[in-house]
GROMACS .gro file of C-alpha atoms in nm:
model
  410
    1MET     CA    1   0.000   0.000   0.000
    2LYS     CA    2   0.122   0.349  -0.085
    3PHE     CA    3   0.141   0.618   0.184
    4SER     CA    4  -0.090   0.828  -0.031
    5GLU     CA    5  -0.365   0.569   0.030
    6LEU     CA    6  -0.348   0.595   0.412
    7ASN     CA    7  -0.556   0.915   0.445
    8LEU     CA    8  -0.271   1.115   0.594
    9ASP     CA    9  -0.243   1.494   0.582
   10GLU     CA   10  -0.093   1.616   0.254
   11ALA     CA   11   0.197   1.785   0.434
   12LEU     CA   12   0.298   1.445   0.571
   13ILE     CA   13   0.274   1.280   0.230
   14ASP     CA   14   0.499   1.554   0.092
   15ALA     CA   15   0.751   1.491   0.369
   16VAL     CA   16   0.745   1.113   0.318
   17GLU     CA   17   0.794   1.152  -0.057
   18SER     CA   18   1.077   1.402  -0.008
   19MET     CA   19   1.249   1.140   0.211
   20GLY     CA   20   1.228   0.887  -0.071
   21PHE     CA   21   0.949   0.667   0.070
   22ASP     CA   22   0.652   0.551  -0.133
   23GLU     CA   23   0.528   0.212  -0.012
   24ALA     CA   24   0.428   0.155   0.350
   25THR     CA   25   0.581  -0.141   0.533
   26PRO     CA   26   0.347  -0.411   0.672
   27ILE     CA   27   0.353  -0.266   1.025
   28GLN     CA   28   0.280   0.082   0.889
   29GLU     CA   29  -0.003  -0.044   0.670
   30LEU     CA   30  -0.172  -0.210   0.970
   31ALA     CA   31  -0.088   0.030   1.253
   32ILE     CA   32  -0.154   0.368   1.091
   33PRO     CA   33  -0.529   0.310   1.027
   34ALA     CA   34  -0.575   0.170   1.380
   35ILE     CA   35  -0.405   0.471   1.538
   36LEU     CA   36  -0.599   0.713   1.319
   37ASN     CA   37  -0.914   0.537   1.442
   38ASP     CA   38  -0.816   0.613   1.805
   39GLU     CA   39  -0.780   0.245   1.896
   40ASP     CA   40  -0.547   0.134   2.173
   41LEU     CA   41  -0.279  -0.076   2.004
   42ILE     CA   42  -0.030  -0.344   2.100
   43ALA     CA   43   0.210  -0.423   1.815
   44CYS     CA   44   0.491  -0.676   1.799
   45ALA     CA   45   0.747  -0.559   1.544
   46GLN     CA   46   1.123  -0.569   1.531
   47THR     CA   47   1.357  -0.277   1.481
   48GLY     CA   48   1.403  -0.210   1.111
   49THR     CA   49   1.039  -0.275   1.016
   50GLY     CA   50   0.943   0.093   1.010
   51LYS     CA   51   0.765   0.096   1.345
   52THR     CA   52   0.869   0.451   1.436
   53ALA     CA   53   0.691   0.596   1.133
   54ALA     CA   54   0.399   0.363   1.209
   55TYR     CA   55   0.310   0.571   1.514
   56ILE     CA   56   0.476   0.906   1.432
   57LEU     CA   57   0.287   0.965   1.107
   58PRO     CA   58  -0.067   0.917   1.243
   59THR     CA   59   0.029   1.121   1.551
   60LEU     CA   60   0.146   1.408   1.332
   61HIS     CA   61  -0.174   1.378   1.128
   62LYS     CA   62  -0.389   1.414   1.440
   63ILE     CA   63  -0.195   1.718   1.555
   64ALA     CA   64  -0.221   1.877   1.210
   65VAL     CA   65  -0.600   1.840   1.186
   66GLN     CA   66  -0.703   1.895   1.547
   67ALA     CA   67  -0.865   2.215   1.667
   68GLU     CA   68  -0.620   2.456   1.831
   69GLU     CA   69  -0.576   2.330   2.185
   70GLY     CA   70  -0.205   2.364   2.256
   71GLY     CA   71  -0.025   2.171   2.525
   72ILE     CA   72   0.141   1.833   2.513
   73HIS     CA   73  -0.044   1.602   2.272
   74THR     CA   74   0.172   1.287   2.285
   75ILE     CA   75   0.430   1.135   2.519
   76VAL     CA   76   0.661   0.866   2.380
   77ILE     CA   77   0.878   0.679   2.628
   78VAL     CA   78   1.180   0.477   2.519
   79PRO     CA   79   1.452   0.279   2.699
   80THR     CA   80   1.763   0.483   2.611
   81ARG     CA   81   1.878   0.837   2.550
   82GLU     CA   82   2.018   0.743   2.209
   83LEU     CA   83   1.682   0.611   2.094
   84ALA     CA   84   1.506   0.926   2.221
   85LEU     CA   85   1.739   1.141   2.013
   86GLN     CA   86   1.705   0.914   1.711
   87ILE     CA   87   1.324   0.928   1.719
   88ASP     CA   88   1.330   1.305   1.766
   89GLN     CA   89   1.550   1.335   1.456
   90GLN     CA   90   1.313   1.115   1.254
   91LEU     CA   91   1.018   1.316   1.379
   92GLN     CA   92   1.179   1.636   1.257
   93GLY     CA   93   1.204   1.487   0.910
   94PHE     CA   94   0.844   1.368   0.896
   95SER     CA   95   0.713   1.698   1.038
   96TYR     CA   96   0.924   1.920   0.811
   97PHE     CA   97   0.623   2.071   0.633
   98THR     CA   98   0.417   2.115   0.951
   99SER     CA   99   0.447   2.339   1.257
  100THR     CA  100   0.465   2.050   1.505
  101SER     CA  101   0.707   2.096   1.796
  102SER     CA  102   0.890   1.822   1.985
  103ILE     CA  103   1.137   1.780   2.270
  104ALA     CA  104   1.363   1.489   2.369
  105VAL     CA  105   1.385   1.452   2.748
  106TYR     CA  106   1.674   1.243   2.877
  107GLY     CA  107   1.943   1.242   3.142
  108GLY     CA  108   2.316   1.276   3.124
  109GLY     CA  109   2.332   1.649   3.056
  110ASP     CA  110   2.408   1.942   3.285
  111SER     CA  111   2.164   2.154   3.486
  112ASN     CA  112   2.105   2.378   3.184
  113SER     CA  113   1.977   2.078   2.986
  114PHE     CA  114   1.730   1.994   3.263
  115SER     CA  115   1.607   2.354   3.270
  116GLN     CA  116   1.571   2.371   2.891
  117GLN     CA  117   1.375   2.046   2.888
  118ARG     CA  118   1.156   2.168   3.172
  119ASN     CA  119   1.078   2.496   2.994
  120ALA     CA  120   0.982   2.308   2.678
  121LEU     CA  121   0.752   2.080   2.880
  122LYS     CA  122   0.587   2.377   3.053
  123GLN     CA  123   0.535   2.555   2.721
  124GLY     CA  124   0.370   2.241   2.588
  125ALA     CA  125   0.572   2.088   2.303
  126ASP     CA  126   0.335   1.882   2.088
  127ILE     CA  127   0.534   1.560   2.118
  128VAL     CA  128   0.763   1.458   2.404
  129ILE     CA  129   1.009   1.172   2.356
  130ALA     CA  130   1.159   1.071   2.690
  131THR     CA  131   1.340   0.809   2.892
  132PRO     CA  132   1.133   0.695   3.193
  133GLY     CA  133   1.361   0.809   3.475
  134LYS     CA  134   1.414   1.163   3.349
  135LEU     CA  135   1.047   1.209   3.263
  136ILE     CA  136   0.947   1.106   3.616
  137SER     CA  137   1.188   1.364   3.758
  138GLN     CA  138   1.021   1.634   3.551
  139LEU     CA  139   0.668   1.520   3.637
  140ARG     CA  140   0.739   1.498   4.010
  141SER     CA  141   0.865   1.855   4.015
  142GLY     CA  142   0.516   1.973   3.912
  143GLY     CA  143   0.397   2.255   3.690
  144ILE     CA  144   0.357   2.046   3.373
  145ASN     CA  145   0.009   2.056   3.220
  146LEU     CA  146  -0.097   1.720   3.077
  147SER     CA  147  -0.469   1.789   3.060
  148HIS     CA  148  -0.464   1.801   2.677
  149LEU     CA  149  -0.264   1.481   2.635
  150LYS     CA  150  -0.421   1.250   2.377
  151GLN     CA  151  -0.162   0.973   2.325
  152PHE     CA  152   0.079   0.768   2.533
  153VAL     CA  153   0.330   0.559   2.333
  154LEU     CA  154   0.566   0.295   2.474
  155ASP     CA  155   0.837   0.206   2.223
  156GLU     CA  156   1.058  -0.102   2.276
  157ALA     CA  157   0.851  -0.191   2.580
  158ASP     CA  158   1.023  -0.528   2.621
  159ARG     CA  159   1.361  -0.359   2.652
  160MET     CA  160   1.226  -0.113   2.908
  161LEU     CA  161   1.098  -0.401   3.121
  162ASP     CA  162   1.431  -0.582   3.085
  163MET     CA  163   1.595  -0.268   3.223
  164GLY     CA  164   1.364  -0.261   3.525
  165PHE     CA  165   1.137   0.027   3.423
  166PHE     CA  166   0.801  -0.137   3.505
  167GLU     CA  167   0.737   0.073   3.817
  168ASP     CA  168   0.853   0.389   3.641
  169ILE     CA  169   0.612   0.326   3.354
  170MET     CA  170   0.324   0.276   3.593
  171GLU     CA  171   0.413   0.596   3.781
  172ILE     CA  172   0.426   0.795   3.456
  173SER     CA  173   0.085   0.657   3.364
  174SER     CA  174  -0.055   0.782   3.695
  175PHE     CA  175   0.018   1.142   3.590
  176LEU     CA  176  -0.170   1.107   3.260
  177PRO     CA  177  -0.540   1.167   3.186
  178GLU     CA  178  -0.765   0.861   3.205
  179SER     CA  179  -0.903   0.932   2.860
  180LYS     CA  180  -0.618   0.882   2.612
  181GLN     CA  181  -0.500   0.645   2.342
  182THR     CA  182  -0.224   0.406   2.452
  183ILE     CA  183   0.009   0.248   2.196
  184LEU     CA  184   0.263  -0.020   2.285
  185PHE     CA  185   0.537  -0.147   2.054
  186SER     CA  186   0.759  -0.442   2.145
  187ALA     CA  187   1.001  -0.665   1.954
  188THR     CA  188   0.887  -0.968   2.157
  189MET     CA  189   0.568  -1.052   2.342
  190PRO     CA  190   0.657  -1.238   2.664
  191PRO     CA  191   0.407  -1.269   2.954
  192LYS     CA  192   0.545  -0.956   3.126
  193ILE     CA  193   0.447  -0.747   2.823
  194GLN     CA  194   0.097  -0.893   2.832
  195LYS     CA  195   0.078  -0.801   3.201
  196LEU     CA  196   0.181  -0.443   3.125
  197ALA     CA  197  -0.064  -0.420   2.836
  198ASN     CA  198  -0.349  -0.549   3.052
  199GLN     CA  199  -0.286  -0.270   3.302
  200LEU     CA  200  -0.246   0.016   3.055
  201LEU     CA  201  -0.450  -0.060   2.743
  202LYS     CA  202  -0.826  -0.083   2.691
  203SER     CA  203  -0.954  -0.347   2.447
  204PRO     CA  204  -0.648  -0.304   2.225
  205THR     CA  205  -0.609  -0.401   1.864
  206GLU     CA  206  -0.321  -0.649   1.833
  207ILE     CA  207  -0.073  -0.662   1.545
  208ASN     CA  208   0.211  -0.913   1.516
  209ILE     CA  209   0.482  -0.853   1.256
  210ALA     CA  210   0.762  -1.019   1.453
  211ILE     CA  211   0.918  -1.245   1.190
  212SER     CA  212   1.223  -1.321   1.406
  213LYS     CA  213   1.437  -1.376   1.099
  214PRO     CA  214   1.736  -1.174   0.976
  215ALA     CA  215   1.724  -0.991   0.646
  216GLU     CA  216   1.813  -1.208   0.347
  217ASN     CA  217   2.100  -0.975   0.249
  218ILE     CA  218   2.295  -1.050   0.569
  219THR     CA  219   2.564  -1.315   0.525
  220GLN     CA  220   2.611  -1.500   0.855
  221GLY     CA  221   2.895  -1.710   0.987
  222ALA     CA  222   3.051  -1.818   1.316
  223PHE     CA  223   3.394  -1.906   1.453
  224LEU     CA  224   3.454  -2.145   1.742
  225LEU     CA  225   3.703  -1.971   1.968
  226TYR     CA  226   3.852  -1.980   2.313
  227PRO     CA  227   3.828  -1.640   2.488
  228LYS     CA  228   4.200  -1.569   2.443
  229GLN     CA  229   4.165  -1.609   2.064
  230LYS     CA  230   3.890  -1.350   2.015
  231VAL     CA  231   4.092  -1.028   1.986
  232GLU     CA  232   4.334  -1.188   1.741
  233MET     CA  233   4.037  -1.302   1.532
  234ILE     CA  234   3.902  -0.945   1.521
  235LYS     CA  235   4.242  -0.826   1.398
  236TYR     CA  236   4.234  -1.095   1.129
  237LEU     CA  237   3.881  -1.007   1.015
  238LEU     CA  238   3.954  -0.635   0.999
  239GLN     CA  239   4.297  -0.646   0.835
  240ASP     CA  240   4.145  -0.542   0.502
  241ASP     CA  241   4.096  -0.168   0.460
  242ASP     CA  242   3.776  -0.220   0.261
  243ILE     CA  243   3.566  -0.264   0.577
  244GLU     CA  244   3.492   0.094   0.678
  245SER     CA  245   3.236   0.046   0.955
  246THR     CA  246   3.212  -0.235   1.211
  247ILE     CA  247   3.016  -0.274   1.534
  248ILE     CA  248   3.122  -0.529   1.796
  249PHE     CA  249   2.869  -0.642   2.057
  250THR     CA  250   2.971  -0.760   2.401
  251SER     CA  251   2.747  -0.875   2.684
  252THR     CA  252   2.891  -0.652   2.960
  253LYS     CA  253   3.014  -0.296   3.009
  254SER     CA  254   3.345  -0.423   3.143
  255ALA     CA  255   3.401  -0.621   2.822
  256VAL     CA  256   3.334  -0.306   2.618
  257LYS     CA  257   3.628  -0.135   2.789
  258GLU     CA  258   3.857  -0.437   2.764
  259VAL     CA  259   3.790  -0.504   2.395
  260ALA     CA  260   3.813  -0.138   2.291
  261LYS     CA  261   4.144  -0.100   2.477
  262ALA     CA  262   4.286  -0.419   2.323
  263LEU     CA  263   4.191  -0.309   1.971
  264GLN     CA  264   4.337   0.037   2.025
  265GLY     CA  265   4.658  -0.135   2.136
  266LEU     CA  266   4.665  -0.310   1.797
  267GLY     CA  267   4.646   0.025   1.621
  268LEU     CA  268   4.280  -0.010   1.519
  269LYS     CA  269   4.048   0.293   1.524
  270ALA     CA  270   3.811   0.162   1.790
  271GLN     CA  271   3.605   0.323   2.064
  272GLY     CA  272   3.374   0.178   2.325
  273ILE     CA  273   3.034   0.313   2.420
  274SER     CA  274   2.841   0.221   2.733
  275SER     CA  275   2.618   0.373   2.998
  276ASP     CA  276   2.932   0.448   3.202
  277LEU     CA  277   3.004   0.743   2.971
  278GLN     CA  278   2.848   1.085   3.019
  279GLN     CA  279   2.581   1.176   2.765
  280ASP     CA  280   2.800   1.426   2.578
  281GLU     CA  281   3.076   1.164   2.562
  282ARG     CA  282   2.841   0.905   2.416
  283GLU     CA  283   2.713   1.151   2.155
  284GLU     CA  284   3.071   1.236   2.056
  285VAL     CA  285   3.160   0.866   2.019
  286LEU     CA  286   2.857   0.814   1.792
  287ARG     CA  287   2.938   1.130   1.594
  288LEU     CA  288   3.290   1.009   1.523
  289PHE     CA  289   3.157   0.665   1.424
  290ARG     CA  290   2.895   0.810   1.188
  291ALA     CA  291   3.160   1.035   1.033
  292GLY     CA  292   3.387   0.737   0.968
  293ILE     CA  293   3.665   0.874   1.188
  294THR     CA  294   3.614   0.579   1.422
  295ARG     CA  295   3.590   0.256   1.220
  296ILE     CA  296   3.503   0.018   1.504
  297LEU     CA  297   3.240   0.070   1.772
  298VAL     CA  298   3.227  -0.166   2.071
  299ALA     CA  299   2.889  -0.163   2.248
  300THR     CA  300   2.642  -0.353   2.466
  301ASP     CA  301   2.285  -0.443   2.363
  302VAL     CA  302   2.137  -0.163   2.573
  303VAL     CA  303   2.333   0.108   2.392
  304SER     CA  304   2.274  -0.054   2.054
  305ARG     CA  305   1.905   0.038   2.065
  306GLY     CA  306   1.992   0.393   1.971
  307ILE     CA  307   2.239   0.308   1.697
  308ASP     CA  308   2.068   0.340   1.360
  309ILE     CA  309   2.343   0.387   1.101
  310ASP     CA  310   2.288   0.268   0.744
  311THR     CA  311   2.657   0.224   0.659
  312ILE     CA  312   2.754  -0.049   0.908
  313GLU     CA  313   2.910  -0.324   0.697
  314LEU     CA  314   3.006  -0.582   0.957
  315VAL     CA  315   2.860  -0.691   1.292
  316ILE     CA  316   3.074  -0.905   1.522
  317ASN     CA  317   2.916  -1.078   1.818
  318TYR     CA  318   3.213  -1.095   2.054
  319ASP     CA  319   2.979  -1.270   2.300
  320VAL     CA  320   2.672  -1.474   2.205
  321PRO     CA  321   2.365  -1.287   2.335
  322ASN     CA  322   2.159  -1.448   2.611
  323ASP     CA  323   1.830  -1.391   2.425
  324PRO     CA  324   1.800  -1.532   2.069
  325GLU     CA  325   1.586  -1.232   1.973
  326ASP     CA  326   1.882  -1.006   2.060
  327TYR     CA  327   2.087  -1.190   1.797
  328VAL     CA  328   1.838  -1.088   1.530
  329HIS     CA  329   1.838  -0.735   1.663
  330ARG     CA  330   2.218  -0.713   1.677
  331ILE     CA  331   2.285  -0.833   1.325
  332GLY     CA  332   2.001  -0.614   1.200
  333ARG     CA  333   2.237  -0.319   1.253
  334THR     CA  334   2.392  -0.412   0.917
  335ALA     CA  335   2.236  -0.457   0.571
  336ARG     CA  336   2.008  -0.158   0.622
  337ALA     CA  337   1.856   0.047   0.340
  338ASN     CA  338   1.885  -0.253   0.103
  339ARG     CA  339   2.264  -0.278   0.148
  340GLU     CA  340   2.463  -0.600   0.183
  341GLY     CA  341   2.596  -0.685   0.527
  342GLU     CA  342   2.792  -0.947   0.721
  343ALA     CA  343   2.747  -1.089   1.070
  344ILE     CA  344   3.013  -1.297   1.246
  345THR     CA  345   2.966  -1.460   1.587
  346PHE     CA  346   3.237  -1.588   1.820
  347ILE     CA  347   3.125  -1.906   1.999
  348SER     CA  348   3.313  -2.015   2.308
  349THR     CA  349   3.248  -2.338   2.498
  350SER     CA  350   3.012  -2.172   2.745
  351ASP     CA  351   2.813  -2.004   2.463
  352GLN     CA  352   2.723  -2.314   2.265
  353ASP     CA  353   2.382  -2.384   2.416
  354LYS     CA  354   2.285  -2.019   2.365
  355PHE     CA  355   2.395  -2.033   2.004
  356LEU     CA  356   2.195  -2.349   1.944
  357ARG     CA  357   1.884  -2.164   2.067
  358ILE     CA  358   1.956  -1.897   1.806
  359GLU     CA  359   1.974  -2.161   1.533
  360GLU     CA  360   1.647  -2.308   1.656
  361LEU     CA  361   1.483  -1.967   1.641
  362LEU     CA  362   1.610  -1.911   1.287
  363GLU     CA  363   1.525  -2.270   1.187
  364ALA     CA  364   1.862  -2.280   1.013
  365THR     CA  365   2.216  -2.392   1.080
  366ILE     CA  366   2.468  -2.108   1.071
  367ARG     CA  367   2.794  -2.216   0.908
  368LYS     CA  368   3.090  -2.264   1.139
  369VAL     CA  369   3.392  -2.125   0.953
  370LYS     CA  370   3.732  -2.294   0.999
  371ASN     CA  371   3.975  -2.085   1.200
  372PRO     CA  372   4.283  -1.956   1.015
  373ALA     CA  373   4.595  -2.156   1.091
  374HIS     CA  374   4.776  -1.883   1.284
  375ILE     CA  375   4.486  -1.855   1.533
  376GLY     CA  376   4.458  -2.227   1.590
  377ASP     CA  377   4.169  -2.461   1.651
  378GLY     CA  378   3.891  -2.364   1.887
  379PRO     CA  379   3.653  -2.584   2.086
  380GLU     CA  380   3.439  -2.843   1.913
  381TYR     CA  381   3.080  -2.736   1.853
  382ALA     CA  382   2.890  -2.978   2.078
  383PRO     CA  383   2.604  -2.810   2.262
  384ARG     CA  384   2.437  -3.025   2.525
  385LYS     CA  385   2.095  -2.985   2.366
  386LYS     CA  386   2.023  -3.199   2.062
  387ARG     CA  387   1.969  -3.005   1.746
  388ALA     CA  388   1.597  -2.958   1.687
  389SER     CA  389   1.465  -3.196   1.424
  390SER     CA  390   1.235  -2.921   1.299
  391PHE     CA  391   1.522  -2.725   1.139
  392LYS     CA  392   1.429  -2.643   0.784
  393LYS     CA  393   1.692  -2.766   0.544
  394LYS     CA  394   1.617  -2.528   0.260
  395PRO     CA  395   1.918  -2.310   0.175
  396ARG     CA  396   1.914  -1.955   0.310
  397ARG     CA  397   2.160  -1.699   0.183
  398SER     CA  398   2.142  -1.523   0.517
  399SER     CA  399   2.275  -1.825   0.706
  400GLY     CA  400   2.476  -2.025   0.458
  401GLY     CA  401   2.834  -1.998   0.357
  402GLY     CA  402   2.971  -1.723   0.572
  403ASN     CA  403   3.163  -1.440   0.406
  404SER     CA  404   3.350  -1.542   0.093
  405ARG     CA  405   3.638  -1.309   0.179
  406ARG     CA  406   3.676  -1.490   0.513
  407LYS     CA  407   3.651  -1.835   0.352
  408ASN     CA  408   3.925  -1.766   0.101
  409LYS     CA  409   4.160  -1.677   0.385
  410SER     CA  410   4.079  -1.980   0.600
   0.00000   0.00000   0.00000
C-alpha cells in the first residue's frame, strides 16, 4: 500500500515523498489506520520494520488536523537516550512541512539541559520523547500541564521491562489523563508485556509482525574460539581496509572497555560506548563513528538500541547474546537500506547452548567457519541440547556460507 492511500495529511505525504518513501511497510499499513481510528494498540514488530513511522505519522496527522488546543499532545517513552534522540530526529524529518514541535527529554546532561527540557515541557511541546527516569523527575517537580494529552506511546517496551522500568512506567501513567490512546510497541511478546498491556491498554487491537528472521541480504557465519583467541580473530577479520564500519557487541560494560582498549593497542580505530560514559561523551563517540573517523564501535545491547546507522558493513558478536531475539536485533544493525551486510559470531564453549537456541529460532544452521591456521583450533561445537529436528533444510543466503572473503583466507 502506498502512503498516499493511508488518508494522511498532505503535508505528511509531501515529507514522506521528499524522504524517498513511497510504499508503506506491513507494520505501517496495519498500525496507521488503527491509530488514526483512536484504537489502543499493541504491536509486535522488530527494529528495522518501520515501526517509528507507524506511530509518528498518524500522531502528526492528528496534531495537524485537530482544533487549536495547545499543550502536550503525545508522550513517547523509550529505553535509552540514544533512541530518544534518534526518534526526535526522525520526527523532525516527517514533520518538516508542519508546525509541530517536539522535545527529547533524557538524562546525562548538565543543569542547563534539565532547565531547557523543563521549559519546553511547561510551554507544551506537541510531542515529548523521553526516557522513563528523566520524565518522572520532571513530572514529580510539578507545573507540567498534561490535561490536553491524547496519546501515550511505549516504544521497545520489552527492553524497558528488561531494564527494570516497570514501576517507572506505571508511575508515569498515573500522571496522565484517564481518557487517552495508549500504543505499545515491542520486539517480543513475553508474559510480562501482556501483564503491562493489561494494566495500561483498553480493548487493544493487536498486530504481530515479529518475523524473528534476519534480512536475506545479511551473510552470517561463526567461529569457534577460546576467549583468548577472540581479539586476534578481530584483527584478522579487519585487516582489510575495505571494511569501513564495524560494530562489535559484548554482553557486559566491562568487556566493552577491555575489547576497545585491546583493539586500540593493535592500532585499530576503535572506541567503546556504554552507559558508564556521560551523555555528551556518548554523543561524541557516535558522531565520530557516523563520520567514519572511528571505524570500530564496541557496544552492549542496551546502547545498541539507539544506533541506527545505514553504513555499518560488519557486525561481530564478541559474545553470544543471552536472548536469541537479541541476535536478530544485533545483526540487524547491518544490511540496512537494502545494502549488503555481514554478521560474524564468536562461539566459546560456554556459549554453545545459547547459540543453538539462536539456530532453533532461525530454523537454520549457521555455518561454522574454519579458523585460520595462525589462530589455531577452537573448541568443538557440541552443545548439550540436541539439534531440533524441525530445522528447515532449505538453503538460506542469510545463514549459509559465511563471508566469501573470510573463507578464502581460511
